[in-house]
mmCIF file of C-alpha atoms in Angstrom:
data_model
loop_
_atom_site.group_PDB
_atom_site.id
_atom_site.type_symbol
_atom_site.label_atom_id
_atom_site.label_comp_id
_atom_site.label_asym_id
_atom_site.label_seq_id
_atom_site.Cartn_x
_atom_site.Cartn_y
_atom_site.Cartn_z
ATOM 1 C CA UNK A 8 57.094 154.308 257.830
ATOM 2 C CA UNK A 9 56.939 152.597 254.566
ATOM 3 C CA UNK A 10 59.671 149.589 253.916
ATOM 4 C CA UNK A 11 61.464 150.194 251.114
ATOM 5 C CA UNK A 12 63.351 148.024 248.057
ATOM 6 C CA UNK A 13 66.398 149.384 246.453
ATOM 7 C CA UNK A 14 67.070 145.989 244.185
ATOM 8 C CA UNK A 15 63.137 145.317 243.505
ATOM 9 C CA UNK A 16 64.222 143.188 240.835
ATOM 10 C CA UNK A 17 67.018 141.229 242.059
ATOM 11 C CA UNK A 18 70.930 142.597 241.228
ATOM 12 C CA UNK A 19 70.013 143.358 237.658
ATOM 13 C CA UNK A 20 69.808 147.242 238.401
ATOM 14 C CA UNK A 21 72.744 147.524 240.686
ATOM 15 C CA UNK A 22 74.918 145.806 238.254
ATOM 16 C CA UNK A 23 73.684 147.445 235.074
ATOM 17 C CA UNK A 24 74.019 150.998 236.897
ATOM 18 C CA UNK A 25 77.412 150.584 237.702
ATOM 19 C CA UNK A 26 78.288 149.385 234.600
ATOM 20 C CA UNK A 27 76.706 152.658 233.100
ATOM 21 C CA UNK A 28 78.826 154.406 235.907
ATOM 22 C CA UNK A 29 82.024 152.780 235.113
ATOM 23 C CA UNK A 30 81.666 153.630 230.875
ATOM 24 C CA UNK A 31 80.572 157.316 232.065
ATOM 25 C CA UNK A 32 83.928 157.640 234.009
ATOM 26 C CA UNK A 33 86.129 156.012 231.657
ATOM 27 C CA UNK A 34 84.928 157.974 228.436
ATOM 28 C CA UNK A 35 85.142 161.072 230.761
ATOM 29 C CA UNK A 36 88.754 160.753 231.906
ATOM 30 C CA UNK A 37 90.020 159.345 228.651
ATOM 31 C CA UNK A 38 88.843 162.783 227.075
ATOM 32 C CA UNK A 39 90.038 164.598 229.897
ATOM 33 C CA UNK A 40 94.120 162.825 229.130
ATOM 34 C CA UNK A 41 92.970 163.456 225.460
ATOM 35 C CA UNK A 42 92.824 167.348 226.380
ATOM 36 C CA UNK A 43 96.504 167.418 228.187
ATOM 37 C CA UNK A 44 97.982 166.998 224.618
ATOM 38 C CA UNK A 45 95.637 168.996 223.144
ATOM 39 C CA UNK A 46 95.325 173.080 222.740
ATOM 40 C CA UNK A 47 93.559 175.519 221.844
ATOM 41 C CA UNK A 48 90.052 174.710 220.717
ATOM 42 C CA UNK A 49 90.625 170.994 220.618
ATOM 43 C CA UNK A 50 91.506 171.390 224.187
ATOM 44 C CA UNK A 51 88.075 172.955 225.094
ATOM 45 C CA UNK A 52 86.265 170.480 222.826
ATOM 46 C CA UNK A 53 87.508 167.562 224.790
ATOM 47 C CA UNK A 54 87.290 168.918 228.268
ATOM 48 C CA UNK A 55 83.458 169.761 227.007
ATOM 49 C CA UNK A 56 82.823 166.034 226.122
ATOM 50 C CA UNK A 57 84.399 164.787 229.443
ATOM 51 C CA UNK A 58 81.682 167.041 231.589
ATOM 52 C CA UNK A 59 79.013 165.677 228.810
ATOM 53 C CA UNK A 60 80.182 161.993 229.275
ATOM 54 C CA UNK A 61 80.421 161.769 232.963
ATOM 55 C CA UNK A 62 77.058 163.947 233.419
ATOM 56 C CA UNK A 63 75.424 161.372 231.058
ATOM 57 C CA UNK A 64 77.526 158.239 233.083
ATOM 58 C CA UNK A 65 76.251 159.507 236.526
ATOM 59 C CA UNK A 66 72.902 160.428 235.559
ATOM 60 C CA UNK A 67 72.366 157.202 233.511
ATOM 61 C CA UNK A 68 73.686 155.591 236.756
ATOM 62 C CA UNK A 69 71.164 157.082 239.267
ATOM 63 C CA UNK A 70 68.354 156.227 237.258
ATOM 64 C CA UNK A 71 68.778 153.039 236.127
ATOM 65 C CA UNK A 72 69.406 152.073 240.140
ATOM 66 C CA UNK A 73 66.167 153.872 240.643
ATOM 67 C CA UNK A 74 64.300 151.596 238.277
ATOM 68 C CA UNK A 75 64.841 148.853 241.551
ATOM 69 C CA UNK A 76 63.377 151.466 243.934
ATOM 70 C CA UNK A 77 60.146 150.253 245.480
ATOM 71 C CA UNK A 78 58.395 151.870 248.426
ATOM 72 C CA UNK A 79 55.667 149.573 250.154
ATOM 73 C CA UNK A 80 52.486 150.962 250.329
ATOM 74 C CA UNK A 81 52.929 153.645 247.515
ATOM 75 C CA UNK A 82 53.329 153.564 244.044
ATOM 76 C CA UNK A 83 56.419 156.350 242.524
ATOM 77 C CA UNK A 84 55.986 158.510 239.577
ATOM 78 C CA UNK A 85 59.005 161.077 238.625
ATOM 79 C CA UNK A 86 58.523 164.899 238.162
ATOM 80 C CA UNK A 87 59.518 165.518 234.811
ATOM 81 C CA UNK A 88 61.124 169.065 234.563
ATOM 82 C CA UNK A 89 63.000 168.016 237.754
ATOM 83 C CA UNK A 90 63.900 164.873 236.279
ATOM 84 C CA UNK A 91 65.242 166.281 233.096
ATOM 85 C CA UNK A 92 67.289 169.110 235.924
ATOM 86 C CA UNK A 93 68.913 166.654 236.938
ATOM 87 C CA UNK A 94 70.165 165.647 233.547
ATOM 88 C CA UNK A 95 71.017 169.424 233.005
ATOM 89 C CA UNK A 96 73.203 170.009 236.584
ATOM 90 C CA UNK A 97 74.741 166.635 235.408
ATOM 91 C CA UNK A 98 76.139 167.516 232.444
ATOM 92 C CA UNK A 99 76.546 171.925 232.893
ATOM 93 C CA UNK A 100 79.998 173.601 233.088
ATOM 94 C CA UNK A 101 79.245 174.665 236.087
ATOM 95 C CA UNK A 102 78.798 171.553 237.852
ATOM 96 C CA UNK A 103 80.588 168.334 236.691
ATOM 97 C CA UNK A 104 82.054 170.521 233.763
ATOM 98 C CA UNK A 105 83.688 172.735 236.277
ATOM 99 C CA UNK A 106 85.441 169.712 237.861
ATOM 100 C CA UNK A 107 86.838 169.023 234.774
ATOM 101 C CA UNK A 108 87.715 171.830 233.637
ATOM 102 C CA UNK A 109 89.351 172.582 236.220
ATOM 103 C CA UNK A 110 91.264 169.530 236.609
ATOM 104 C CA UNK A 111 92.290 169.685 233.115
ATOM 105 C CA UNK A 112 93.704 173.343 233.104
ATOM 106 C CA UNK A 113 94.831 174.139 236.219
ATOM 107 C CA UNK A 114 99.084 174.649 236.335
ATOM 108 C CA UNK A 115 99.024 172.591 240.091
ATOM 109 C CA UNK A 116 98.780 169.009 239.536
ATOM 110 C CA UNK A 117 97.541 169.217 243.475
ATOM 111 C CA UNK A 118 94.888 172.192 243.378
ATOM 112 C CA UNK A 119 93.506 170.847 240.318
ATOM 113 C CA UNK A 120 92.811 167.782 241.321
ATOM 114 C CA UNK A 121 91.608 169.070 245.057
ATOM 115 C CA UNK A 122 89.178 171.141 243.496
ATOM 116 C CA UNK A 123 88.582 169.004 239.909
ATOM 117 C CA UNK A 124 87.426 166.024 242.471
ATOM 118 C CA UNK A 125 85.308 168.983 244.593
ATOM 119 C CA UNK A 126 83.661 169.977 241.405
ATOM 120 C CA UNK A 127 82.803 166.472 240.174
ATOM 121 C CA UNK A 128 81.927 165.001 243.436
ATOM 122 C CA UNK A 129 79.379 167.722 244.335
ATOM 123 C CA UNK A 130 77.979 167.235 240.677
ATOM 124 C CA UNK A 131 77.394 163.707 241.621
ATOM 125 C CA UNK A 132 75.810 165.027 244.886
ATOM 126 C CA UNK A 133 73.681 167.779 243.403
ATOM 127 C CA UNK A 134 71.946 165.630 240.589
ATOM 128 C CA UNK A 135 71.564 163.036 243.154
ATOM 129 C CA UNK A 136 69.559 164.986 245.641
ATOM 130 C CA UNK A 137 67.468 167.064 242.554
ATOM 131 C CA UNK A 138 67.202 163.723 240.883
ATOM 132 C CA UNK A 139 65.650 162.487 244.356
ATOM 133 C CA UNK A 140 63.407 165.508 244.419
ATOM 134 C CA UNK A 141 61.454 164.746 241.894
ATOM 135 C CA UNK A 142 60.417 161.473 243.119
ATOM 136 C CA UNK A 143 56.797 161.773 244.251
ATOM 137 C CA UNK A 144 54.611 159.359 246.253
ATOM 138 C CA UNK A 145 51.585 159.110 248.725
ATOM 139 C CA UNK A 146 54.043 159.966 251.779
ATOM 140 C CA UNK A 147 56.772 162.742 252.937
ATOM 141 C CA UNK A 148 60.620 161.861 251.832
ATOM 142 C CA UNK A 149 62.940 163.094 254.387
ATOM 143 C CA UNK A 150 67.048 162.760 255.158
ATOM 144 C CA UNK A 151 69.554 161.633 257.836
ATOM 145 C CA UNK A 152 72.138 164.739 257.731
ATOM 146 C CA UNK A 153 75.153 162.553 258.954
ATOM 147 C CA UNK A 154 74.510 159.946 255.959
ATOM 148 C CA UNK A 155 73.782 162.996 253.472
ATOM 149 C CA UNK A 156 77.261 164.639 254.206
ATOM 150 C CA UNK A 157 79.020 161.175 254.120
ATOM 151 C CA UNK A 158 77.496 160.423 250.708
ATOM 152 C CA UNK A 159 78.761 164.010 249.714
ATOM 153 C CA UNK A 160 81.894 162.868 251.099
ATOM 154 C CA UNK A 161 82.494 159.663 249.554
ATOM 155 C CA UNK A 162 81.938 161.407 246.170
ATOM 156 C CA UNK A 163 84.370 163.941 246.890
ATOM 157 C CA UNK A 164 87.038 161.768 248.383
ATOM 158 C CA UNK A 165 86.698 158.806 245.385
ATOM 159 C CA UNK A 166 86.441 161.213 242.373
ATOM 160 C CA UNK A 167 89.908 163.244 243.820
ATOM 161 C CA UNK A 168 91.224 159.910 243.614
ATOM 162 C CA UNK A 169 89.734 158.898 239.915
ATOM 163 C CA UNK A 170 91.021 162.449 238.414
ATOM 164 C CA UNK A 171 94.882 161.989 239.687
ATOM 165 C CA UNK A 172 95.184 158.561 238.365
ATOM 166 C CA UNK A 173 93.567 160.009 235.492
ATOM 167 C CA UNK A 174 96.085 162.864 235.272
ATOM 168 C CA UNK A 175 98.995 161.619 236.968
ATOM 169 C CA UNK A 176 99.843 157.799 234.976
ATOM 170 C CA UNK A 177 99.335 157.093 231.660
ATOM 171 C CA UNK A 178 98.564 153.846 230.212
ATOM 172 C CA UNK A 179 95.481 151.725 229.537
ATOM 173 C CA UNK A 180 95.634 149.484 232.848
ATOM 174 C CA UNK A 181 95.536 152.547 234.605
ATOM 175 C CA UNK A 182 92.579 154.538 232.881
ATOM 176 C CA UNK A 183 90.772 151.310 233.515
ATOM 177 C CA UNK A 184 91.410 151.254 237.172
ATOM 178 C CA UNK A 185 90.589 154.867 237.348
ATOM 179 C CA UNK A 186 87.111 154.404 235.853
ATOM 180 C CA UNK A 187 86.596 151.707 238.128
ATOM 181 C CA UNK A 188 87.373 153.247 241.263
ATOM 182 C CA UNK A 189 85.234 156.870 239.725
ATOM 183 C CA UNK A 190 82.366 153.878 239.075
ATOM 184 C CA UNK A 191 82.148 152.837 242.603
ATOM 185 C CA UNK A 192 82.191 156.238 243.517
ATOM 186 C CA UNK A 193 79.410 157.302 242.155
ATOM 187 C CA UNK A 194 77.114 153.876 243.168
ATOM 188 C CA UNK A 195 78.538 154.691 246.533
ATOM 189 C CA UNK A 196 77.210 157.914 246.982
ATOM 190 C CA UNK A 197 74.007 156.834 246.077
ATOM 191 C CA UNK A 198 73.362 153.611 247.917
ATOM 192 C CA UNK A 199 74.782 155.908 250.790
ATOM 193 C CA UNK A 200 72.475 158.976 249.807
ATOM 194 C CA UNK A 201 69.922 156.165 249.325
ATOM 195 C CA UNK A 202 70.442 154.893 252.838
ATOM 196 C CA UNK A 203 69.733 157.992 254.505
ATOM 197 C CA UNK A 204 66.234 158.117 252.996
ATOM 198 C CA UNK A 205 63.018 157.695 254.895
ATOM 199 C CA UNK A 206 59.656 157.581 253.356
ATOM 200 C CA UNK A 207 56.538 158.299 255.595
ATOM 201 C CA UNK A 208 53.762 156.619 253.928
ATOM 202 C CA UNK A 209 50.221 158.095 254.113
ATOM 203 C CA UNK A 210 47.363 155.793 252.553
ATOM 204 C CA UNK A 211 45.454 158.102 249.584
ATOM 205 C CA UNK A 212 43.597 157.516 246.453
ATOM 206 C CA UNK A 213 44.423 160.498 244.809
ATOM 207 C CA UNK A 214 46.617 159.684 241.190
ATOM 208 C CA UNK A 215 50.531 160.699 241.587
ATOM 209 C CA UNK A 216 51.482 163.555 239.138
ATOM 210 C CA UNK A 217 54.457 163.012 237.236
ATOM 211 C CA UNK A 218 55.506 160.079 235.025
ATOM 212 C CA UNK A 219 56.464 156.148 236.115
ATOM 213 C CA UNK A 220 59.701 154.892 235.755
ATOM 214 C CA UNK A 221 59.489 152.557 232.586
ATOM 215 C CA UNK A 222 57.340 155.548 230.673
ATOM 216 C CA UNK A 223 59.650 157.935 231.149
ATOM 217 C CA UNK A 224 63.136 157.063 232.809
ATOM 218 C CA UNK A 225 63.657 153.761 230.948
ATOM 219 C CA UNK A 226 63.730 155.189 227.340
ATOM 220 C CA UNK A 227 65.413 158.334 228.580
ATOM 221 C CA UNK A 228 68.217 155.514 230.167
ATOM 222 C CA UNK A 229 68.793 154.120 226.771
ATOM 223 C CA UNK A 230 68.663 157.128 224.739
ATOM 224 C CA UNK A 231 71.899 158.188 227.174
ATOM 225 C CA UNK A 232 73.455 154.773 227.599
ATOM 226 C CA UNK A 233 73.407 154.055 223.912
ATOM 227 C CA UNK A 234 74.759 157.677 223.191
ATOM 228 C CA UNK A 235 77.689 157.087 225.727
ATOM 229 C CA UNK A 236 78.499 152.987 224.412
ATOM 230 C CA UNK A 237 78.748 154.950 220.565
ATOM 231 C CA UNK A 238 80.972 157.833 221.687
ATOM 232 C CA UNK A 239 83.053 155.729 223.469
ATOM 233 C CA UNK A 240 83.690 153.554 220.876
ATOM 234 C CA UNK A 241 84.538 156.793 218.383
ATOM 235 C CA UNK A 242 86.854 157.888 221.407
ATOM 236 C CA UNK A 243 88.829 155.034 221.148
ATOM 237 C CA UNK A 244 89.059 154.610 217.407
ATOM 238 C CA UNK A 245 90.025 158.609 217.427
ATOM 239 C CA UNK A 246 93.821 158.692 216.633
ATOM 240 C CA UNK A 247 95.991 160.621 219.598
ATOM 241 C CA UNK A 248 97.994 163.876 218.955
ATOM 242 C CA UNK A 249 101.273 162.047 218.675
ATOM 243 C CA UNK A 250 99.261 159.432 216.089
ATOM 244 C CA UNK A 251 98.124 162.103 214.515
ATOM 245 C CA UNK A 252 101.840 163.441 214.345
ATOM 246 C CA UNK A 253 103.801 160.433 213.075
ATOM 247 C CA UNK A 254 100.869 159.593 210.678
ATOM 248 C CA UNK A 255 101.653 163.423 209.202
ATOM 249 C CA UNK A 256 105.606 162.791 209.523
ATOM 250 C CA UNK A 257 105.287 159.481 207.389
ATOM 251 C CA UNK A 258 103.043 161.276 204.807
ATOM 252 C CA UNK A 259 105.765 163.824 203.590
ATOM 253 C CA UNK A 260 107.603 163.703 200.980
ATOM 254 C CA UNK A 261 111.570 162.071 201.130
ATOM 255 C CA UNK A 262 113.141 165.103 200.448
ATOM 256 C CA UNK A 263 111.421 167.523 202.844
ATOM 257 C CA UNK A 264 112.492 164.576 205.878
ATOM 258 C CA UNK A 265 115.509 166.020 207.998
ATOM 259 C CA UNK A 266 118.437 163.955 207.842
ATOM 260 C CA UNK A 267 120.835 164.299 210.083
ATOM 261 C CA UNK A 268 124.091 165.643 209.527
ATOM 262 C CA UNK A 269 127.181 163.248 209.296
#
């Protein structure tokens, strides 16, 4: 059985992926609010850029922890088209996108976020395990059921929780605790989907397919985490509905202003 390193280089990775986590969630749930005062297209738009944000957020997440991953005995490559699956099951409607969706348009502020935090958490769960799929080294990869379904769990359980705060209080504090708590849901479920790993190593000489981490993953990281840092910073420089309103009521003319009635 070979040992294996999930902070190879020291708390750099774990630290760095949660803060990749933690933007992810936030941008995600403040579009998500964004689309309650929104309709029609606008609506859709936003709820579109929360699945794109916290597919990006989890996926950026995964990876970058995975740049600590060491397996002794065995050098690890990544499988690109399942690499870049992941990415896509991150980020589809019918995975995280479905979680939000749901969560954002559903008339039961219970249902939606039962089945808004099912939707997200097994989008975490699914790019997790596909991400973890691709992973190939001189050895045989296999699972602990019971630590599998509690990872599943966890993401579940912690993204319910992330979506109602999102969608039940308003208020800055708030959508930062929410992000937070969706954050440490996400590196939960994978140090916990991490921990129920074991790796069989068999000695060969034969090269690995696939790509390494730093030729492949790293500039695929940035690409995302840079993408996510800009759009967050053109989410929160976006003016709100009701901005958007008073900024139109305080263009208008004098004389077309309602006064009231003595």
């Amino acid at each position: 059985m070979g040992h294996m390193h999930h902070m190879a280089g020291g708390w750099a990775t774990p630290l760095l992926s949660y803060v990749m986590a933690v933007v992810g969630s936030a941008l995600g749930l403040r579009c998500t609010v964004r689309a309650l005062t929104a309709g029609g297209r606008s609506r859709r738009n936003w709820l579109v850029s929360a699945s794109i944000a916290i597919g990006a957020g989890i996926w950026t997440m995964h990876f970058i922890a995975m740049l600590g991953y060491t397996v002794d005995g065995t050098a690890i490559r990544f499988d690109i088209p399942l690499t870049l699956l992941s990415l896509l099951v991150a980020i589809a409607i019918a995975v995280v996108g479905a979680g939000v969706f749901t969560a954002g348009y559903g008339k039961s502020r219970v249902r939606s976020v039962l089945f808004g935090g099912i939707g997200t958490g097994l989008g975490v769960a699914a790019m997790h395990y596909i991400g973890m799929a691709a992973v190939e080294l001189n050895g045989t990869i296999s699972y602990d059921p019971a630590v599998v379904t509690a990872s599943v769990v966890i993401a579940i359980a912690a993204a319910s929780a992330a979506l109602w705060a999102a969608l039940s209080v308003r208020g800055p504090a708030v959508a930062a605790v929410a992000a937070l708590v969706m954050g440490l849901a996400v590196s939960s479920m994978h140090y916990t989907g991490m921990a129920a790993v074991t790796v069989n190593v068999q000695a060969s000489n034969a090269p690995l397919p696939g790509a390494s981490a730093t030729a492949f993953i790293l500039p695929l990281a940035v690409v995302l985490g840079s993408f996510l840092f800009l759009t967050c910073a053109f989410v929160a420089l976006s003016p709100t509905a009701r901005e958007r309103a008073e900024g139109e009521a305080a263009a208008r003319p004098l004389h077309e202003v309602e006064l009231p009635v003595a």
